[in-house]
Short mmCIF file of C-alpha atoms in Angstrom, two decimals:
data_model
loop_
_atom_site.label_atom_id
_atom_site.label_comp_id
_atom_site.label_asym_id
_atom_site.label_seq_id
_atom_site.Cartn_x
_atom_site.Cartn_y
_atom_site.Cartn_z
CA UNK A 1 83.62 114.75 88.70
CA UNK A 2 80.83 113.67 90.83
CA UNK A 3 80.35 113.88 94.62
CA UNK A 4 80.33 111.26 96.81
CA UNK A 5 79.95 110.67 101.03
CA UNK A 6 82.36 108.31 102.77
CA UNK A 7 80.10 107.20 105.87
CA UNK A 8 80.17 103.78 108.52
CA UNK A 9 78.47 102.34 110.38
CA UNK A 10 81.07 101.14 113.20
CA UNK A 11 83.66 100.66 110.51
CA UNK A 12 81.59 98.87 107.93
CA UNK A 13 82.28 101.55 105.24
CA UNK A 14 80.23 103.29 102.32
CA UNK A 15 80.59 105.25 99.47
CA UNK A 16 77.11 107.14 98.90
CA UNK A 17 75.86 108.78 95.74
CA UNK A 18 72.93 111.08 95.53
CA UNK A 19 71.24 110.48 92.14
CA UNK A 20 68.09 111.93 92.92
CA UNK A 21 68.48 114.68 90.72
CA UNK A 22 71.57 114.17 88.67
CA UNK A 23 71.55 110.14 86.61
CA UNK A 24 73.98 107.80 87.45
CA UNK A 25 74.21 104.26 86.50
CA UNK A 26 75.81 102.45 88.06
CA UNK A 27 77.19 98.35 87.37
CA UNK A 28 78.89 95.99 88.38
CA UNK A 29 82.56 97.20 86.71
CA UNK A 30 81.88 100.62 88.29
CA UNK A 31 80.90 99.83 91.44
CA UNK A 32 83.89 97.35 92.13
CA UNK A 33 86.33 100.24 90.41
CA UNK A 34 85.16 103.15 93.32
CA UNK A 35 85.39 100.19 95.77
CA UNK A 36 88.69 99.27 95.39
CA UNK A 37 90.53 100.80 98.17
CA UNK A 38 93.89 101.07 96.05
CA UNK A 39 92.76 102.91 92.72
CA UNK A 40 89.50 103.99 93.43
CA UNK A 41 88.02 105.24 96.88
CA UNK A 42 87.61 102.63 98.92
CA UNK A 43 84.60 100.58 100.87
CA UNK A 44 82.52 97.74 101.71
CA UNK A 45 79.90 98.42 99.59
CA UNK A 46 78.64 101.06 97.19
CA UNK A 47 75.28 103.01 97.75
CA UNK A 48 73.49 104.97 95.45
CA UNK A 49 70.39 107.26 96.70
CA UNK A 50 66.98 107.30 93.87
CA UNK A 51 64.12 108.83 94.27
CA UNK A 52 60.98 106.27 95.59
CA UNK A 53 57.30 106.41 95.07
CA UNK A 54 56.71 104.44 97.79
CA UNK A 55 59.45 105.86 100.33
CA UNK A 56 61.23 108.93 100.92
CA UNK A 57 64.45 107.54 99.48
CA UNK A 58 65.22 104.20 97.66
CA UNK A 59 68.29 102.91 98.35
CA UNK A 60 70.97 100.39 96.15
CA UNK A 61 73.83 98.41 97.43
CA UNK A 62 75.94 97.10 95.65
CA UNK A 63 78.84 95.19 96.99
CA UNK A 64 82.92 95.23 96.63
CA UNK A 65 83.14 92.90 94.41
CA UNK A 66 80.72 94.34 92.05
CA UNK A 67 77.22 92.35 93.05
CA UNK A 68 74.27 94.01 93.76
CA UNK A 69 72.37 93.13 97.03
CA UNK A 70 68.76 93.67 98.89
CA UNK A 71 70.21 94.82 102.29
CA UNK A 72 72.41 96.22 104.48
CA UNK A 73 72.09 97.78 107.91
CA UNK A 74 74.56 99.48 108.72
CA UNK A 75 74.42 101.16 105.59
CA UNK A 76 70.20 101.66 106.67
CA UNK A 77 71.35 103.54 109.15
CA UNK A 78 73.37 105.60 107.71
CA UNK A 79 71.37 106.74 104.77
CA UNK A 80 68.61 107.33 107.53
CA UNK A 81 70.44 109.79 109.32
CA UNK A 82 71.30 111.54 106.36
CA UNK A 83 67.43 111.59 105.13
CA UNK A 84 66.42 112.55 108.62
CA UNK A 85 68.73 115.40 108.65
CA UNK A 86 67.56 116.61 105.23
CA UNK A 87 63.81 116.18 105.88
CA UNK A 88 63.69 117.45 109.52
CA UNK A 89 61.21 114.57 110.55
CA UNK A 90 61.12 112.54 113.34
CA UNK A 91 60.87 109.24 111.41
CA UNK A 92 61.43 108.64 107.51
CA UNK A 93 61.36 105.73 105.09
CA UNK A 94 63.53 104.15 102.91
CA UNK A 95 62.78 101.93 99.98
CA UNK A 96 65.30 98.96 99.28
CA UNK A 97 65.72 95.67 97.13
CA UNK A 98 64.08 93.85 99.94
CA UNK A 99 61.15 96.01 100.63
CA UNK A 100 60.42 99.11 102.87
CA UNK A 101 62.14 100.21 106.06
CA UNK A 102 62.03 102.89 108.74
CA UNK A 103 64.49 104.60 110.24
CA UNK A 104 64.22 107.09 113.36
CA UNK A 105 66.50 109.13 116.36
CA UNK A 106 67.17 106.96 119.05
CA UNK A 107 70.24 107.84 122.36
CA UNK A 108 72.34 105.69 121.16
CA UNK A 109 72.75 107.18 117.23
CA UNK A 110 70.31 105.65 114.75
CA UNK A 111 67.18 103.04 114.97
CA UNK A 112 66.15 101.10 111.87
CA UNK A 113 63.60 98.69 111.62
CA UNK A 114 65.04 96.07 109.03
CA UNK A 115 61.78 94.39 108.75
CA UNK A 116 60.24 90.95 109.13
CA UNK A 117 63.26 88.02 109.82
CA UNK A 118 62.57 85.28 107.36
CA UNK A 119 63.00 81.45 108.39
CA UNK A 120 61.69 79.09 106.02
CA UNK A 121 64.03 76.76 104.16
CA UNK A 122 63.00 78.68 100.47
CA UNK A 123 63.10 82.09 101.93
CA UNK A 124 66.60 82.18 103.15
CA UNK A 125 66.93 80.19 100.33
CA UNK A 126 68.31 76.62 100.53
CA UNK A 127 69.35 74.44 97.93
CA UNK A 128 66.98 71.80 100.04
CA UNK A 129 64.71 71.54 102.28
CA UNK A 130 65.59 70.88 106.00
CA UNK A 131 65.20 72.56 109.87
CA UNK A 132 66.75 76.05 109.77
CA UNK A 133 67.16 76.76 113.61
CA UNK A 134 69.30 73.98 113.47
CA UNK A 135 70.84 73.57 109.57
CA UNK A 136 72.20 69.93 108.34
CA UNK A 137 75.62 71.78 107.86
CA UNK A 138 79.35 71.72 109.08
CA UNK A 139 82.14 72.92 107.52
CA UNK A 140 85.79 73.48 109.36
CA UNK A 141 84.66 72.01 112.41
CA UNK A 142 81.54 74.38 112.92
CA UNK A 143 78.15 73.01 112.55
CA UNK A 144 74.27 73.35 113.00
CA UNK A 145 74.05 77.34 111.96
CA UNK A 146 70.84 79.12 112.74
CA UNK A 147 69.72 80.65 108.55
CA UNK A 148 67.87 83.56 108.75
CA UNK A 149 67.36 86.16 105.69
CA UNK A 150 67.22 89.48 106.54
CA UNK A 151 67.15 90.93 103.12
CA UNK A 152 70.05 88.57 102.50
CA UNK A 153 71.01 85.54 103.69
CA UNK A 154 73.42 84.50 106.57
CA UNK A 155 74.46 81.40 108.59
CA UNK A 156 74.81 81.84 112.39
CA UNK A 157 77.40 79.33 113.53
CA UNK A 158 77.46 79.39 117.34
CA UNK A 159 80.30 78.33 119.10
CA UNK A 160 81.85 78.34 122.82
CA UNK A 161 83.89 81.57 122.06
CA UNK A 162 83.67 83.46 118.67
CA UNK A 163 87.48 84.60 119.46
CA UNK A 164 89.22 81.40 118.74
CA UNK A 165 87.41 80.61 115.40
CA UNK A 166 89.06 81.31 111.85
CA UNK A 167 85.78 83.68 110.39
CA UNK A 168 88.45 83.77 107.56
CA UNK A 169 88.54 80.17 106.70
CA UNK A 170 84.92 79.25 107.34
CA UNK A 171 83.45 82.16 105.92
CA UNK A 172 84.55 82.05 102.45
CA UNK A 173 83.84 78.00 102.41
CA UNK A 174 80.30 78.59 103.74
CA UNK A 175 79.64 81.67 101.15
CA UNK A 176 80.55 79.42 98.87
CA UNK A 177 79.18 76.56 99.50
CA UNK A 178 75.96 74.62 97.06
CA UNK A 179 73.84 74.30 100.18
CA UNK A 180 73.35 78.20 99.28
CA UNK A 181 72.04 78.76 96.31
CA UNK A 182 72.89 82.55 96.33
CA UNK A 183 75.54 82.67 98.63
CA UNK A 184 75.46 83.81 102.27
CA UNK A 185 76.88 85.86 104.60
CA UNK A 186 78.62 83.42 107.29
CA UNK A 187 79.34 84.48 111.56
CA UNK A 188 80.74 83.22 113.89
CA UNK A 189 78.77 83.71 117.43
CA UNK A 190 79.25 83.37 121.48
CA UNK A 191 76.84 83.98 123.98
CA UNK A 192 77.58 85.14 127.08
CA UNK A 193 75.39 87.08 129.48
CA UNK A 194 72.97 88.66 127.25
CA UNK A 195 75.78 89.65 124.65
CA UNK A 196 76.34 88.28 121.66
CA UNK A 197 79.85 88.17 120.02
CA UNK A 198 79.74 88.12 116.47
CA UNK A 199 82.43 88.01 113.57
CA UNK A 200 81.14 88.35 110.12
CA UNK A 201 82.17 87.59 106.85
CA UNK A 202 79.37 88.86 104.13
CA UNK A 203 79.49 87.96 100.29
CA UNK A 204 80.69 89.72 98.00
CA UNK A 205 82.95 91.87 100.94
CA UNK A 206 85.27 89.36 103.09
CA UNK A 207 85.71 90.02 106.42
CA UNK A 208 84.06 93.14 108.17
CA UNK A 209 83.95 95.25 111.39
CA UNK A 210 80.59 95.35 111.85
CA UNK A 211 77.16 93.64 109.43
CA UNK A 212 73.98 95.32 110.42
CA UNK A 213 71.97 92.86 108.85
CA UNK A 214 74.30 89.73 110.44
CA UNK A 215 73.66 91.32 114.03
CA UNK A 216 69.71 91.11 113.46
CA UNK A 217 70.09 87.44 112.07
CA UNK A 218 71.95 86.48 115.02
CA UNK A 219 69.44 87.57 117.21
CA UNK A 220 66.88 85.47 115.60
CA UNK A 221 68.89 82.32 115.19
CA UNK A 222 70.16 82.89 118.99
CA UNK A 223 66.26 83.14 120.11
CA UNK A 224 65.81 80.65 117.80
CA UNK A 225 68.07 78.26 119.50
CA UNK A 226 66.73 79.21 122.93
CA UNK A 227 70.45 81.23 123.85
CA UNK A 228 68.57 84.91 124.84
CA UNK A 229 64.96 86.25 124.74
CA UNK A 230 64.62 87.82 121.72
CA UNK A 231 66.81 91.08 122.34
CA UNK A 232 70.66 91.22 123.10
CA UNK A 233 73.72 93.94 122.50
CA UNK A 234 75.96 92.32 119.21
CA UNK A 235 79.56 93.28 119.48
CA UNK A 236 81.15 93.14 116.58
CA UNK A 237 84.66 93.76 115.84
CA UNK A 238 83.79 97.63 114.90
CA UNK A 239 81.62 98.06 118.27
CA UNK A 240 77.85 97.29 119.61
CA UNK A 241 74.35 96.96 118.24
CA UNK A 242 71.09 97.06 120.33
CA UNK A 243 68.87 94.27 118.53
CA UNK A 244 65.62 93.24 119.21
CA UNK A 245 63.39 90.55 117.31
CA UNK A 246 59.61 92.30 117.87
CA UNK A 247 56.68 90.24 118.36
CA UNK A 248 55.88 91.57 114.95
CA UNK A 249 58.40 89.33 113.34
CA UNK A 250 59.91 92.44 112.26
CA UNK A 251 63.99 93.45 113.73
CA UNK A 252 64.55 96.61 115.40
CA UNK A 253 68.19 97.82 115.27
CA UNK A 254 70.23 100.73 117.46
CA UNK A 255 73.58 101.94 116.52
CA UNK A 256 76.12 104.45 115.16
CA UNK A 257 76.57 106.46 111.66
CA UNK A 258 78.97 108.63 110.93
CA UNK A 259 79.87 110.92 108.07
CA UNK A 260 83.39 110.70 107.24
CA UNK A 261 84.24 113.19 104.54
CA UNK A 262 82.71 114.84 101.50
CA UNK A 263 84.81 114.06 97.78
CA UNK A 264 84.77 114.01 94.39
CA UNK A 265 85.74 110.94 91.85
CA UNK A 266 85.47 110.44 88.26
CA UNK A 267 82.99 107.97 87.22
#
């Protein structure tokens, strides 16, 4: 049997493994197994802590369906306050698939800085090149999304009110869709008032309460598009985010973790 955390991070849900000291490999038919939430545990995606030369953790996702990703923040955060609380330090890193990241204390639960936001056509990637403030793209009536990759991709669709758009129609066409060469993680955004609405739907997962990584990319694209000035609160279905796009180019991100329970599963 080995031990497991079930954390989230405003109900975007993990299952954590520590293999820092005991192996465990993990693939794509195991990871989809403890994800599914009828015969295995149950989660949005699957994280398993390593030991990093370069960080105080390293950290791999890997998604429902099996896929293995770069980033996640909600899961950032959550691994954070877990290292922080193990470590006793003030701030601590953590090494990922899409490069290093910090993660500190902050009043309103946990503040990770999900590095530099990425804009260039290649970077997000594109199949082609074109403006990505403004992308040559519609599908289901929703059009011109802001790209951003922020470890992985998304495609910011913004829209007069977030509520009355089907996130689960457009999302899995847009995911889909040859424009991105390795999929994306599609939302659906409103702007009102210095608050962004946001409904996600990330690859590999479906539909979830709350995408750290989606909140910082609509920030950008939002900026981008000339909606807010570079910092807003992102409510997402699973409650709010404090983002702000530094004039580093880097992301900085506030929000909840919480530890659910402790268990055991056979892998």
């Amino acid at each position: 049997m080995r031990p497991f955390l079930k954390m989230h991070g405003l109900g975007n849900d993990f299952v954590i493994f520590d293999a820092r000291t005991e192996p465990l490999m993990m693939n794509e038919e195991l990871s989809s197994r403890v994800a599914n939430r009828h015969r295995g545990v149950g989660c949005d995606q699957l994280i398993v802590l390593r030991a990093s030369e370069k960080a105080d953790v390293f950290m791999e996702i890997w998604n429902a369906d099996g896929s293995r990703v770069g980033a996640c923040g909600n899961a950032t955060r959550c691994v954070g306050m877990l290292i922080l609380d193990e470590l006793s330090q003030d701030e601590v890193s953590i090494e990922t698939d899409a490069g290093l990241l910090s993660a500190k204390r902050a009043a309103a639960g946990i503040s990770v800085n999900m590095g530099p936001a990425r804009t260039e056509w290649n970077e997000i990637p594109l199949a082609s090149e074109m403006a990505t403030d403004s992308a040559d793209f519609e599908i289901d009536g929703v059009s011109a999304p802001g790209c951003v990759n922020m470890g992985n991709p998304h495609a910011i669709f913004f829209v007069d009110n977030a509520e009355n758009e089907h996130i689960e129609v457009i999302g899995p066409q847009a995911e889909l869709n040859e424009l991105f060469p390795e999929r994306v993680n599609a939302s659906i955004a409103s702007v009102d008032n210095g608050i962004i609405r946001l409904r996600v739907w990330e690859r590999g997962a479906g539909i979830t309460e709350a995408c750290g990584t989606a909140a910082c990319a609509s920030v950008v694209a939002a900026t981008r598009k000339g909606l807010i000035d570079r910092k807003a609160t992102v409510r997402l279905d699973g409650g709010d985010l404090e983002v702000e796009w530094l004039e580093d180019g880097t992301v900085q991100m506030t929000g909840a973790a919480t530890l659910v329970y402790k268990g055991e599963i056979a892998v």
